[in-house]
PDB file of N, CA and C in Angstrom:
ATOM      1  N   MET A   1       7.314 -26.168  -5.447  1.00 51.00           N
ATOM      2  CA  MET A   1       7.716 -27.408  -5.689  1.00 51.00           C
ATOM      3  C   MET A   1       6.877 -28.794  -5.257  1.00 51.00           C
ATOM      4  N   PRO A   2       6.581 -29.615  -5.700  1.00 60.00           N
ATOM      5  CA  PRO A   2       6.045 -31.087  -5.175  1.00 60.00           C
ATOM      6  C   PRO A   2       6.761 -31.884  -4.275  1.00 60.00           C
ATOM      7  N   THR A   3       6.453 -32.494  -3.133  1.00 63.00           N
ATOM      8  CA  THR A   3       7.285 -33.357  -2.760  1.00 63.00           C
ATOM      9  C   THR A   3       7.409 -34.867  -3.545  1.00 63.00           C
ATOM     10  N   PRO A   4       8.339 -35.504  -3.589  1.00 84.00           N
ATOM     11  CA  PRO A   4       8.997 -36.447  -4.463  1.00 84.00           C
ATOM     12  C   PRO A   4       8.536 -38.078  -3.899  1.00 84.00           C
ATOM     13  N   SER A   5       7.980 -37.813  -2.830  1.00 93.00           N
ATOM     14  CA  SER A   5       7.506 -39.272  -1.700  1.00 93.00           C
ATOM     15  C   SER A   5       7.370 -38.689  -0.967  1.00 93.00           C
ATOM     16  N   ALA A   6       6.568 -40.017  -0.107  1.00 95.00           N
ATOM     17  CA  ALA A   6       5.738 -39.887   0.874  1.00 95.00           C
ATOM     18  C   ALA A   6       7.471 -39.884   1.876  1.00 95.00           C
ATOM     19  N   GLY A   7       8.049 -40.918   1.745  1.00 95.00           N
ATOM     20  CA  GLY A   7       9.568 -40.854   2.614  1.00 95.00           C
ATOM     21  C   GLY A   7       9.952 -39.437   2.584  1.00 95.00           C
ATOM     22  N   GLN A   8      10.354 -38.700   1.372  1.00 95.00           N
ATOM     23  CA  GLN A   8      10.769 -37.405   1.803  1.00 95.00           C
ATOM     24  C   GLN A   8       9.855 -36.532   2.737  1.00 95.00           C
ATOM     25  N   PHE A   9       8.456 -36.884   2.504  1.00 96.00           N
ATOM     26  CA  PHE A   9       7.737 -35.665   3.942  1.00 96.00           C
ATOM     27  C   PHE A   9       7.877 -35.661   4.697  1.00 96.00           C
ATOM     28  N   LEU A  10       8.402 -37.258   5.558  1.00 97.00           N
ATOM     29  CA  LEU A  10       8.256 -37.581   6.385  1.00 97.00           C
ATOM     30  C   LEU A  10       9.614 -37.195   6.808  1.00 97.00           C
ATOM     31  N   GLN A  11      11.007 -37.427   5.943  1.00 96.00           N
ATOM     32  CA  GLN A  11      12.086 -37.101   6.076  1.00 96.00           C
ATOM     33  C   GLN A  11      12.065 -35.417   6.512  1.00 96.00           C
ATOM     34  N   ASN A  12      11.561 -34.662   5.759  1.00 96.00           N
ATOM     35  CA  ASN A  12      11.453 -33.596   5.906  1.00 96.00           C
ATOM     36  C   ASN A  12      10.825 -32.461   7.279  1.00 96.00           C
ATOM     37  N   ALA A  13      10.072 -33.754   7.581  1.00 97.00           N
ATOM     38  CA  ALA A  13       9.366 -33.401   8.559  1.00 97.00           C
ATOM     39  C   ALA A  13      10.065 -33.481   9.892  1.00 97.00           C
ATOM     40  N   LEU A  14      10.907 -34.705  10.222  1.00 98.00           N
ATOM     41  CA  LEU A  14      11.489 -35.059  11.084  1.00 98.00           C
ATOM     42  C   LEU A  14      12.724 -34.045  10.778  1.00 98.00           C
ATOM     43  N   ASN A  15      13.377 -33.336  10.312  1.00 97.00           N
ATOM     44  CA  ASN A  15      14.277 -32.750  10.004  1.00 97.00           C
ATOM     45  C   ASN A  15      13.354 -31.447  10.727  1.00 97.00           C
ATOM     46  N   ARG A  16      12.578 -31.287  10.339  1.00 97.00           N
ATOM     47  CA  ARG A  16      11.887 -29.699  11.398  1.00 97.00           C
ATOM     48  C   ARG A  16      11.758 -29.948  12.204  1.00 97.00           C
ATOM     49  N   ALA A  17      11.932 -31.284  12.957  1.00 98.00           N
ATOM     50  CA  ALA A  17      11.662 -31.604  14.474  1.00 98.00           C
ATOM     51  C   ALA A  17      13.180 -31.563  15.090  1.00 98.00           C
ATOM     52  N   GLY A  18      13.872 -31.815  14.218  1.00 97.00           N
ATOM     53  CA  GLY A  18      15.163 -31.607  14.860  1.00 97.00           C
ATOM     54  C   GLY A  18      15.713 -32.913  15.224  1.00 97.00           C
ATOM     55  N   ILE A  19      15.080 -33.863  14.532  1.00 97.00           N
ATOM     56  CA  ILE A  19      15.720 -35.574  14.570  1.00 97.00           C
ATOM     57  C   ILE A  19      16.371 -36.135  13.103  1.00 97.00           C
ATOM     58  N   THR A  20      17.521 -36.421  13.587  1.00 95.00           N
ATOM     59  CA  THR A  20      18.543 -37.191  12.337  1.00 95.00           C
ATOM     60  C   THR A  20      17.926 -38.343  11.654  1.00 95.00           C
ATOM     61  N   SER A  21      17.803 -38.140  10.374  1.00 96.00           N
ATOM     62  CA  SER A  21      17.101 -39.531   9.820  1.00 96.00           C
ATOM     63  C   SER A  21      17.967 -40.073   8.706  1.00 96.00           C
ATOM     64  N   ARG A  22      17.445 -41.031   8.088  1.00 95.00           N
ATOM     65  CA  ARG A  22      17.989 -41.240   6.599  1.00 95.00           C
ATOM     66  C   ARG A  22      17.254 -42.361   6.064  1.00 95.00           C
ATOM     67  N   SER A  23      17.291 -42.101   4.767  1.00 93.00           N
ATOM     68  CA  SER A  23      16.975 -43.332   4.348  1.00 93.00           C
ATOM     69  C   SER A  23      17.547 -44.884   3.927  1.00 93.00           C
ATOM     70  N   ASP A  24      16.793 -45.877   4.016  1.00 91.00           N
ATOM     71  CA  ASP A  24      17.760 -47.240   3.988  1.00 91.00           C
ATOM     72  C   ASP A  24      16.438 -48.116   3.185  1.00 91.00           C
ATOM     73  N   GLY A  25      17.274 -49.180   3.155  1.00 85.00           N
ATOM     74  CA  GLY A  25      16.254 -50.541   2.609  1.00 85.00           C
ATOM     75  C   GLY A  25      17.466 -51.072   1.977  1.00 85.00           C
ATOM     76  N   ASP A  26      16.754 -52.486   1.144  1.00 83.00           N
ATOM     77  CA  ASP A  26      17.166 -53.090   0.200  1.00 83.00           C
ATOM     78  C   ASP A  26      16.680 -53.639  -0.790  1.00 83.00           C
ATOM     79  N   GLY A  27      16.892 -54.006  -1.699  1.00 76.00           N
ATOM     80  CA  GLY A  27      15.916 -54.272  -2.681  1.00 76.00           C
ATOM     81  C   GLY A  27      14.527 -55.027  -2.728  1.00 76.00           C
ATOM     82  N   GLY A  28      14.051 -55.527  -1.204  1.00 81.00           N
ATOM     83  CA  GLY A  28      12.586 -55.497  -0.918  1.00 81.00           C
ATOM     84  C   GLY A  28      11.571 -55.050  -0.487  1.00 81.00           C
ATOM     85  N   SER A  29      12.056 -53.548   0.325  1.00 88.00           N
ATOM     86  CA  SER A  29      11.541 -52.927   1.213  1.00 88.00           C
ATOM     87  C   SER A  29      12.997 -51.164   1.330  1.00 88.00           C
ATOM     88  N   SER A  30      11.886 -50.529   1.866  1.00 92.00           N
ATOM     89  CA  SER A  30      12.342 -48.991   2.205  1.00 92.00           C
ATOM     90  C   SER A  30      11.903 -48.581   3.572  1.00 92.00           C
ATOM     91  N   TYR A  31      13.106 -47.726   4.095  1.00 94.00           N
ATOM     92  CA  TYR A  31      12.496 -47.336   5.172  1.00 94.00           C
ATOM     93  C   TYR A  31      13.250 -46.222   5.377  1.00 94.00           C
ATOM     94  N   ILE A  32      12.622 -45.345   6.632  1.00 96.00           N
ATOM     95  CA  ILE A  32      13.488 -43.969   7.357  1.00 96.00           C
ATOM     96  C   ILE A  32      13.904 -44.936   8.822  1.00 96.00           C
ATOM     97  N   ALA A  33      15.611 -44.414   8.686  1.00 96.00           N
ATOM     98  CA  ALA A  33      16.073 -44.797   9.857  1.00 96.00           C
ATOM     99  C   ALA A  33      16.800 -43.932  10.679  1.00 96.00           C
ATOM    100  N   ILE A  34      15.968 -43.943  12.172  1.00 96.00           N
ATOM    101  CA  ILE A  34      16.352 -43.157  13.236  1.00 96.00           C
ATOM    102  C   ILE A  34      17.229 -43.235  14.012  1.00 96.00           C
ATOM    103  N   PRO A  35      18.719 -43.042  14.418  1.00 94.00           N
ATOM    104  CA  PRO A  35      19.733 -43.344  15.346  1.00 94.00           C
ATOM    105  C   PRO A  35      18.710 -43.118  16.615  1.00 94.00           C
ATOM    106  N   VAL A  36      19.015 -43.888  17.577  1.00 93.00           N
ATOM    107  CA  VAL A  36      18.632 -43.680  18.966  1.00 93.00           C
ATOM    108  C   VAL A  36      19.261 -44.516  20.010  1.00 93.00           C
ATOM    109  N   GLY A  37      20.205 -43.348  20.806  1.00 82.00           N
ATOM    110  CA  GLY A  37      21.786 -43.710  21.839  1.00 82.00           C
ATOM    111  C   GLY A  37      22.589 -43.846  20.765  1.00 82.00           C
ATOM    112  N   ALA A  38      23.069 -45.226  21.597  1.00 80.00           N
ATOM    113  CA  ALA A  38      24.473 -45.620  20.809  1.00 80.00           C
ATOM    114  C   ALA A  38      24.255 -46.933  19.795  1.00 80.00           C
ATOM    115  N   HIS A  39      23.522 -47.374  20.125  1.00 77.00           N
ATOM    116  CA  HIS A  39      22.973 -48.757  19.318  1.00 77.00           C
ATOM    117  C   HIS A  39      21.825 -49.016  19.080  1.00 77.00           C
ATOM    118  N   GLY A  40      20.992 -47.919  19.592  1.00 90.00           N
ATOM    119  CA  GLY A  40      19.209 -48.002  19.253  1.00 90.00           C
ATOM    120  C   GLY A  40      18.993 -47.495  17.689  1.00 90.00           C
ATOM    121  N   ILE A  41      17.919 -47.889  17.360  1.00 94.00           N
ATOM    122  CA  ILE A  41      17.387 -48.149  16.227  1.00 94.00           C
ATOM    123  C   ILE A  41      15.875 -47.948  15.968  1.00 94.00           C
ATOM    124  N   ILE A  42      15.359 -46.528  15.337  1.00 96.00           N
ATOM    125  CA  ILE A  42      14.045 -46.388  15.286  1.00 96.00           C
ATOM    126  C   ILE A  42      13.681 -46.365  13.762  1.00 96.00           C
ATOM    127  N   MET A  43      12.745 -47.418  13.289  1.00 95.00           N
ATOM    128  CA  MET A  43      12.257 -47.763  11.648  1.00 95.00           C
ATOM    129  C   MET A  43      11.120 -47.049  11.296  1.00 95.00           C
ATOM    130  N   VAL A  44      10.436 -46.494  10.622  1.00 97.00           N
ATOM    131  CA  VAL A  44       9.810 -45.758   9.698  1.00 97.00           C
ATOM    132  C   VAL A  44       9.406 -46.998   8.618  1.00 97.00           C
ATOM    133  N   THR A  45       8.283 -47.069   8.161  1.00 95.00           N
ATOM    134  CA  THR A  45       7.605 -47.303   7.088  1.00 95.00           C
ATOM    135  C   THR A  45       6.262 -47.525   6.789  1.00 95.00           C
ATOM    136  N   GLY A  46       5.718 -47.674   5.240  1.00 93.00           N
ATOM    137  CA  GLY A  46       4.741 -48.002   5.204  1.00 93.00           C
ATOM    138  C   GLY A  46       4.125 -49.752   6.230  1.00 93.00           C
ATOM    139  N   MET A  47       2.683 -48.929   6.636  1.00 88.00           N
ATOM    140  CA  MET A  47       2.088 -49.774   7.505  1.00 88.00           C
ATOM    141  C   MET A  47       1.834 -51.175   7.176  1.00 88.00           C
ATOM    142  N   THR A  48       2.219 -52.286   7.879  1.00 80.00           N
ATOM    143  CA  THR A  48       2.111 -53.945   8.020  1.00 80.00           C
ATOM    144  C   THR A  48       0.848 -53.817   7.763  1.00 80.00           C
ATOM    145  N   GLY A  49       0.472 -54.860   6.554  1.00 80.00           N
ATOM    146  CA  GLY A  49      -0.647 -55.478   6.022  1.00 80.00           C
ATOM    147  C   GLY A  49      -1.755 -54.418   4.739  1.00 80.00           C
ATOM    148  N   ARG A  50      -0.864 -53.112   4.881  1.00 83.00           N
ATOM    149  CA  ARG A  50      -1.299 -52.373   3.426  1.00 83.00           C
ATOM    150  C   ARG A  50      -0.909 -52.685   2.668  1.00 83.00           C
ATOM    151  N   ALA A  51      -1.164 -51.797   1.232  1.00 82.00           N
ATOM    152  CA  ALA A  51      -0.630 -51.834  -0.254  1.00 82.00           C
ATOM    153  C   ALA A  51       0.742 -51.542  -0.514  1.00 82.00           C
ATOM    154  N   LYS A  52       1.361 -50.165   0.683  1.00 84.00           N
ATOM    155  CA  LYS A  52       2.497 -49.691   0.950  1.00 84.00           C
ATOM    156  C   LYS A  52       3.428 -50.116   2.034  1.00 84.00           C
ATOM    157  N   GLU A  53       3.182 -51.545   2.127  1.00 86.00           N
ATOM    158  CA  GLU A  53       4.153 -51.906   3.506  1.00 86.00           C
ATOM    159  C   GLU A  53       5.343 -52.234   2.957  1.00 86.00           C
ATOM    160  N   ASN A  54       6.509 -51.827   4.341  1.00 90.00           N
ATOM    161  CA  ASN A  54       7.797 -51.550   3.629  1.00 90.00           C
ATOM    162  C   ASN A  54       8.297 -50.998   2.679  1.00 90.00           C
ATOM    163  N   GLU A  55       7.160 -49.889   2.310  1.00 92.00           N
ATOM    164  CA  GLU A  55       7.626 -48.849   1.305  1.00 92.00           C
ATOM    165  C   GLU A  55       7.211 -47.694   2.245  1.00 92.00           C
ATOM    166  N   THR A  56       8.540 -46.639   1.500  1.00 94.00           N
ATOM    167  CA  THR A  56       8.644 -45.045   1.758  1.00 94.00           C
ATOM    168  C   THR A  56       8.534 -44.479   0.021  1.00 94.00           C
ATOM    169  N   ASP A  57       9.027 -44.734  -0.909  1.00 91.00           N
ATOM    170  CA  ASP A  57       8.859 -44.379  -1.821  1.00 91.00           C
ATOM    171  C   ASP A  57       8.024 -44.650  -2.579  1.00 91.00           C
ATOM    172  N   TYR A  58       6.975 -44.029  -2.270  1.00 92.00           N
ATOM    173  CA  TYR A  58       5.389 -43.583  -3.207  1.00 92.00           C
ATOM    174  C   TYR A  58       5.055 -42.169  -3.344  1.00 92.00           C
ATOM    175  N   ARG A  59       4.220 -42.010  -3.887  1.00 92.00           N
ATOM    176  CA  ARG A  59       3.624 -40.882  -4.086  1.00 92.00           C
ATOM    177  C   ARG A  59       2.810 -40.487  -2.755  1.00 92.00           C
ATOM    178  N   PRO A  60       3.001 -39.042  -2.307  1.00 93.00           N
ATOM    179  CA  PRO A  60       2.347 -38.750  -1.301  1.00 93.00           C
ATOM    180  C   PRO A  60       0.571 -39.034  -1.209  1.00 93.00           C
ATOM    181  N   GLY A  61       0.067 -39.004  -2.443  1.00 93.00           N
ATOM    182  CA  GLY A  61      -1.456 -39.057  -2.400  1.00 93.00           C
ATOM    183  C   GLY A  61      -1.957 -41.087  -2.452  1.00 93.00           C
ATOM    184  N   GLU A  62      -0.564 -42.321  -2.489  1.00 93.00           N
ATOM    185  CA  GLU A  62      -1.004 -43.411  -2.492  1.00 93.00           C
ATOM    186  C   GLU A  62      -0.686 -43.436  -0.735  1.00 93.00           C
ATOM    187  N   HIS A  63      -0.550 -43.067   0.233  1.00 94.00           N
ATOM    188  CA  HIS A  63      -0.455 -42.964   1.507  1.00 94.00           C
ATOM    189  C   HIS A  63      -1.280 -43.652   2.362  1.00 94.00           C
ATOM    190  N   GLN A  64      -0.712 -45.023   3.313  1.00 94.00           N
ATOM    191  CA  GLN A  64      -2.050 -45.577   3.759  1.00 94.00           C
ATOM    192  C   GLN A  64      -1.536 -46.001   4.957  1.00 94.00           C
ATOM    193  N   GLY A  65      -0.588 -45.296   5.930  1.00 96.00           N
ATOM    194  CA  GLY A  65       0.026 -45.482   7.413  1.00 96.00           C
ATOM    195  C   GLY A  65       0.962 -45.529   7.226  1.00 96.00           C
ATOM    196  N   TRP A  66       1.478 -45.068   8.645  1.00 97.00           N
ATOM    197  CA  TRP A  66       2.832 -45.259   8.808  1.00 97.00           C
ATOM    198  C   TRP A  66       3.030 -46.339   9.852  1.00 97.00           C
ATOM    199  N   GLY A  67       3.928 -47.254   9.697  1.00 96.00           N
ATOM    200  CA  GLY A  67       4.335 -48.221  11.150  1.00 96.00           C
ATOM    201  C   GLY A  67       5.673 -47.926  11.271  1.00 96.00           C
ATOM    202  N   ALA A  68       5.987 -47.539  13.069  1.00 97.00           N
ATOM    203  CA  ALA A  68       6.979 -47.338  13.432  1.00 97.00           C
ATOM    204  C   ALA A  68       7.564 -48.482  14.538  1.00 97.00           C
ATOM    205  N   VAL A  69       8.625 -48.779  14.303  1.00 96.00           N
ATOM    206  CA  VAL A  69       9.311 -49.951  15.343  1.00 96.00           C
ATOM    207  C   VAL A  69      10.781 -49.188  15.962  1.00 96.00           C
ATOM    208  N   TYR A  70      10.950 -49.914  17.245  1.00 95.00           N
ATOM    209  CA  TYR A  70      12.068 -48.984  18.010  1.00 95.00           C
ATOM    210  C   TYR A  70      12.794 -50.747  18.413  1.00 95.00           C
ATOM    211  N   TYR A  71      14.129 -51.053  17.520  1.00 93.00           N
ATOM    212  CA  TYR A  71      15.254 -51.794  17.949  1.00 93.00           C
ATOM    213  C   TYR A  71      16.296 -51.315  18.638  1.00 93.00           C
ATOM    214  N   PRO A  72      16.364 -51.530  20.171  1.00 90.00           N
ATOM    215  CA  PRO A  72      17.035 -51.460  21.273  1.00 90.00           C
ATOM    216  C   PRO A  72      18.734 -51.658  21.242  1.00 90.00           C
ATOM    217  N   ASP A  73      19.025 -52.682  20.352  1.00 84.00           N
ATOM    218  CA  ASP A  73      20.544 -53.035  20.081  1.00 84.00           C
ATOM    219  C   ASP A  73      20.796 -53.695  19.004  1.00 84.00           C
ATOM    220  N   THR A  74      20.850 -52.823  17.785  1.00 78.00           N
ATOM    221  CA  THR A  74      21.164 -53.297  16.244  1.00 78.00           C
ATOM    222  C   THR A  74      22.573 -53.877  16.258  1.00 78.00           C
ATOM    223  N   GLU A  75      23.591 -53.870  17.428  1.00 75.00           N
ATOM    224  CA  GLU A  75      24.762 -54.486  17.157  1.00 75.00           C
ATOM    225  C   GLU A  75      24.506 -55.947  17.506  1.00 75.00           C
ATOM    226  N   ASN A  76      23.525 -56.353  18.450  1.00 73.00           N
ATOM    227  CA  ASN A  76      22.783 -57.720  18.503  1.00 73.00           C
ATOM    228  C   ASN A  76      21.553 -57.774  17.839  1.00 73.00           C
ATOM    229  N   ASP A  77      21.584 -58.559  16.920  1.00 69.00           N
ATOM    230  CA  ASP A  77      20.270 -58.929  16.020  1.00 69.00           C
ATOM    231  C   ASP A  77      19.420 -60.124  16.853  1.00 69.00           C
ATOM    232  N   ASP A  78      18.991 -59.774  18.110  1.00 75.00           N
ATOM    233  CA  ASP A  78      18.542 -60.910  19.020  1.00 75.00           C
ATOM    234  C   ASP A  78      16.780 -60.848  18.716  1.00 75.00           C
ATOM    235  N   GLY A  79      16.386 -60.046  17.386  1.00 79.00           N
ATOM    236  CA  GLY A  79      14.983 -60.265  17.375  1.00 79.00           C
ATOM    237  C   GLY A  79      14.063 -59.192  18.492  1.00 79.00           C
ATOM    238  N   ASN A  80      15.134 -58.256  19.408  1.00 87.00           N
ATOM    239  CA  ASN A  80      13.665 -57.666  20.183  1.00 87.00           C
ATOM    240  C   ASN A  80      13.783 -56.350  19.960  1.00 87.00           C
ATOM    241  N   PHE A  81      12.577 -55.941  19.686  1.00 91.00           N
ATOM    242  CA  PHE A  81      12.031 -55.167  19.073  1.00 91.00           C
ATOM    243  C   PHE A  81      10.587 -53.899  19.628  1.00 91.00           C
ATOM    244  N   THR A  82       9.949 -53.369  19.676  1.00 93.00           N
ATOM    245  CA  THR A  82       8.905 -52.714  19.578  1.00 93.00           C
ATOM    246  C   THR A  82       8.198 -51.769  18.553  1.00 93.00           C
ATOM    247  N   GLU A  83       7.321 -52.227  18.699  1.00 95.00           N
ATOM    248  CA  GLU A  83       6.239 -51.577  17.507  1.00 95.00           C
ATOM    249  C   GLU A  83       5.447 -50.285  18.524  1.00 95.00           C
ATOM    250  N   PHE A  84       5.996 -49.591  18.038  1.00 97.00           N
ATOM    251  CA  PHE A  84       4.904 -48.640  18.765  1.00 97.00           C
ATOM    252  C   PHE A  84       3.978 -47.276  18.433  1.00 97.00           C
ATOM    253  N   TYR A  85       4.197 -47.682  16.815  1.00 97.00           N
ATOM    254  CA  TYR A  85       3.213 -46.643  16.111  1.00 97.00           C
ATOM    255  C   TYR A  85       2.567 -47.618  14.635  1.00 97.00           C
ATOM    256  N   GLN A  86       1.246 -47.681  15.140  1.00 96.00           N
ATOM    257  CA  GLN A  86       0.926 -48.458  13.763  1.00 96.00           C
ATOM    258  C   GLN A  86      -0.273 -47.759  13.241  1.00 96.00           C
ATOM    259  N   SER A  87      -0.783 -47.520  11.952  1.00 95.00           N
ATOM    260  CA  SER A  87      -1.476 -46.658  11.718  1.00 95.00           C
ATOM    261  C   SER A  87      -2.260 -46.517  10.016  1.00 95.00           C
ATOM    262  N   THR A  88      -3.456 -46.547  10.224  1.00 91.00           N
ATOM    263  CA  THR A  88      -4.241 -46.372   9.113  1.00 91.00           C
ATOM    264  C   THR A  88      -4.468 -45.257   8.230  1.00 91.00           C
ATOM    265  N   ASN A  89      -4.305 -44.091   8.974  1.00 94.00           N
ATOM    266  CA  ASN A  89      -4.846 -43.077   8.188  1.00 94.00           C
ATOM    267  C   ASN A  89      -3.787 -42.655   6.842  1.00 94.00           C
ATOM    268  N   SER A  90      -4.733 -42.205   6.194  1.00 95.00           N
ATOM    269  CA  SER A  90      -4.590 -42.008   5.098  1.00 95.00           C
ATOM    270  C   SER A  90      -4.095 -40.661   4.173  1.00 95.00           C
ATOM    271  N   ASN A  91      -4.063 -39.906   5.491  1.00 97.00           N
ATOM    272  CA  ASN A  91      -4.142 -38.390   5.360  1.00 97.00           C
ATOM    273  C   ASN A  91      -2.386 -38.073   5.537  1.00 97.00           C
ATOM    274  N   LEU A  92      -1.475 -38.094   4.887  1.00 96.00           N
ATOM    275  CA  LEU A  92      -0.289 -38.396   5.129  1.00 96.00           C
ATOM    276  C   LEU A  92       0.508 -36.705   5.731  1.00 96.00           C
ATOM    277  N   ALA A  93      -0.235 -35.942   5.777  1.00 97.00           N
ATOM    278  CA  ALA A  93       0.125 -34.701   6.904  1.00 97.00           C
ATOM    279  C   ALA A  93      -0.116 -35.006   7.959  1.00 97.00           C
ATOM    280  N   GLN A  94      -1.365 -35.314   8.557  1.00 97.00           N
ATOM    281  CA  GLN A  94      -1.972 -35.801   9.620  1.00 97.00           C
ATOM    282  C   GLN A  94      -1.111 -36.847  10.198  1.00 97.00           C
ATOM    283  N   ASP A  95      -0.995 -38.266   9.539  1.00 97.00           N
ATOM    284  CA  ASP A  95      -0.036 -39.517  10.053  1.00 97.00           C
ATOM    285  C   ASP A  95       1.057 -38.952  10.338  1.00 97.00           C
ATOM    286  N   THR A  96       2.024 -38.283   9.470  1.00 98.00           N
ATOM    287  CA  THR A  96       3.410 -37.570   9.698  1.00 98.00           C
ATOM    288  C   THR A  96       3.635 -37.422  11.101  1.00 98.00           C
ATOM    289  N   THR A  97       2.419 -35.788  11.179  1.00 98.00           N
ATOM    290  CA  THR A  97       2.704 -35.330  12.385  1.00 98.00           C
ATOM    291  C   THR A  97       2.964 -35.839  13.635  1.00 98.00           C
ATOM    292  N   ARG A  98       2.070 -37.207  13.734  1.00 98.00           N
ATOM    293  CA  ARG A  98       1.537 -38.087  15.022  1.00 98.00           C
ATOM    294  C   ARG A  98       2.540 -39.130  15.129  1.00 98.00           C
ATOM    295  N   VAL A  99       3.395 -39.911  13.461  1.00 98.00           N
ATOM    296  CA  VAL A  99       4.444 -40.699  13.684  1.00 98.00           C
ATOM    297  C   VAL A  99       5.513 -39.949  14.405  1.00 98.00           C
ATOM    298  N   VAL A 100       6.047 -38.435  13.911  1.00 98.00           N
ATOM    299  CA  VAL A 100       6.980 -37.668  14.822  1.00 98.00           C
ATOM    300  C   VAL A 100       6.960 -37.559  16.005  1.00 98.00           C
ATOM    301  N   LYS A 101       5.677 -37.274  16.521  1.00 98.00           N
ATOM    302  CA  LYS A 101       5.634 -37.396  17.816  1.00 98.00           C
ATOM    303  C   LYS A 101       5.608 -38.166  18.517  1.00 98.00           C
ATOM    304  N   ALA A 102       5.238 -39.619  18.164  1.00 98.00           N
ATOM    305  CA  ALA A 102       5.734 -40.668  18.410  1.00 98.00           C
ATOM    306  C   ALA A 102       6.916 -41.090  18.538  1.00 98.00           C
ATOM    307  N   VAL A 103       8.061 -40.748  17.762  1.00 98.00           N
ATOM    308  CA  VAL A 103       9.205 -40.858  17.850  1.00 98.00           C
ATOM    309  C   VAL A 103       9.895 -39.942  18.403  1.00 98.00           C
ATOM    310  N   GLN A 104       9.257 -38.706  19.024  1.00 97.00           N
ATOM    311  CA  GLN A 104       9.912 -37.791  19.697  1.00 97.00           C
ATOM    312  C   GLN A 104      10.013 -38.194  21.128  1.00 97.00           C
ATOM    313  N   ASP A 105       8.559 -39.021  21.236  1.00 96.00           N
ATOM    314  CA  ASP A 105       8.409 -39.868  22.440  1.00 96.00           C
ATOM    315  C   ASP A 105       9.228 -41.073  22.996  1.00 96.00           C
ATOM    316  N   VAL A 106       9.521 -41.663  22.219  1.00 95.00           N
ATOM    317  CA  VAL A 106      10.550 -43.135  22.279  1.00 95.00           C
ATOM    318  C   VAL A 106      12.127 -42.414  22.270  1.00 95.00           C
ATOM    319  N   ILE A 107      12.463 -41.332  21.470  1.00 94.00           N
ATOM    320  CA  ILE A 107      14.067 -40.749  21.961  1.00 94.00           C
ATOM    321  C   ILE A 107      13.629 -40.141  23.187  1.00 94.00           C
ATOM    322  N   ALA A 108      12.640 -39.385  23.625  1.00 93.00           N
ATOM    323  CA  ALA A 108      12.773 -39.193  25.080  1.00 93.00           C
ATOM    324  C   ALA A 108      12.619 -39.881  26.260  1.00 93.00           C
ATOM    325  N   ALA A 109      11.881 -40.695  25.832  1.00 90.00           N
ATOM    326  CA  ALA A 109      12.231 -42.054  26.768  1.00 90.00           C
ATOM    327  C   ALA A 109      13.108 -42.746  27.128  1.00 90.00           C
ATOM    328  N   ARG A 110      13.964 -42.614  26.412  1.00 83.00           N
ATOM    329  CA  ARG A 110      14.900 -43.339  25.669  1.00 83.00           C
ATOM    330  C   ARG A 110      16.375 -42.580  26.595  1.00 83.00           C
ATOM    331  N   SER A 111      16.145 -41.421  26.482  1.00 77.00           N
ATOM    332  CA  SER A 111      16.743 -40.466  27.055  1.00 77.00           C
ATOM    333  C   SER A 111      16.947 -40.586  28.576  1.00 77.00           C
ATOM    334  N   ALA A 112      15.640 -40.321  28.547  1.00 69.00           N
ATOM    335  CA  ALA A 112      15.721 -40.312  30.285  1.00 69.00           C
ATOM    336  C   ALA A 112      15.877 -41.280  31.073  1.00 69.00           C
ATOM    337  N   SER A 113      16.330 -42.681  30.212  1.00 64.00           N
ATOM    338  CA  SER A 113      16.176 -44.116  31.184  1.00 64.00           C
ATOM    339  C   SER A 113      17.916 -43.909  31.107  1.00 64.00           C
TER     340      SER A 113
END
């Protein structure tokens, strides 16, 4: 059965890695949200500056890179965030493997602190 979207491909990979995630967004964007700790969140979406910027609901063959950002405190929207993964890799499988590893690293670092 074909994967319906690049975002679902990413969610499947996160699930296999034991990482809880959900699709989220609004009328202007879609992203994968990954809770980190009590208030932190990671958001993964299409790479900034590319045709699929701020999108996840596109066909896998249209992938142009993932971008990931960590917000340490979503309770206080103070604009504090860290971009920790930016890619222009159009190979969805490779790029997804790399962004999942980067997400794991951020989660591990936050758990250790």
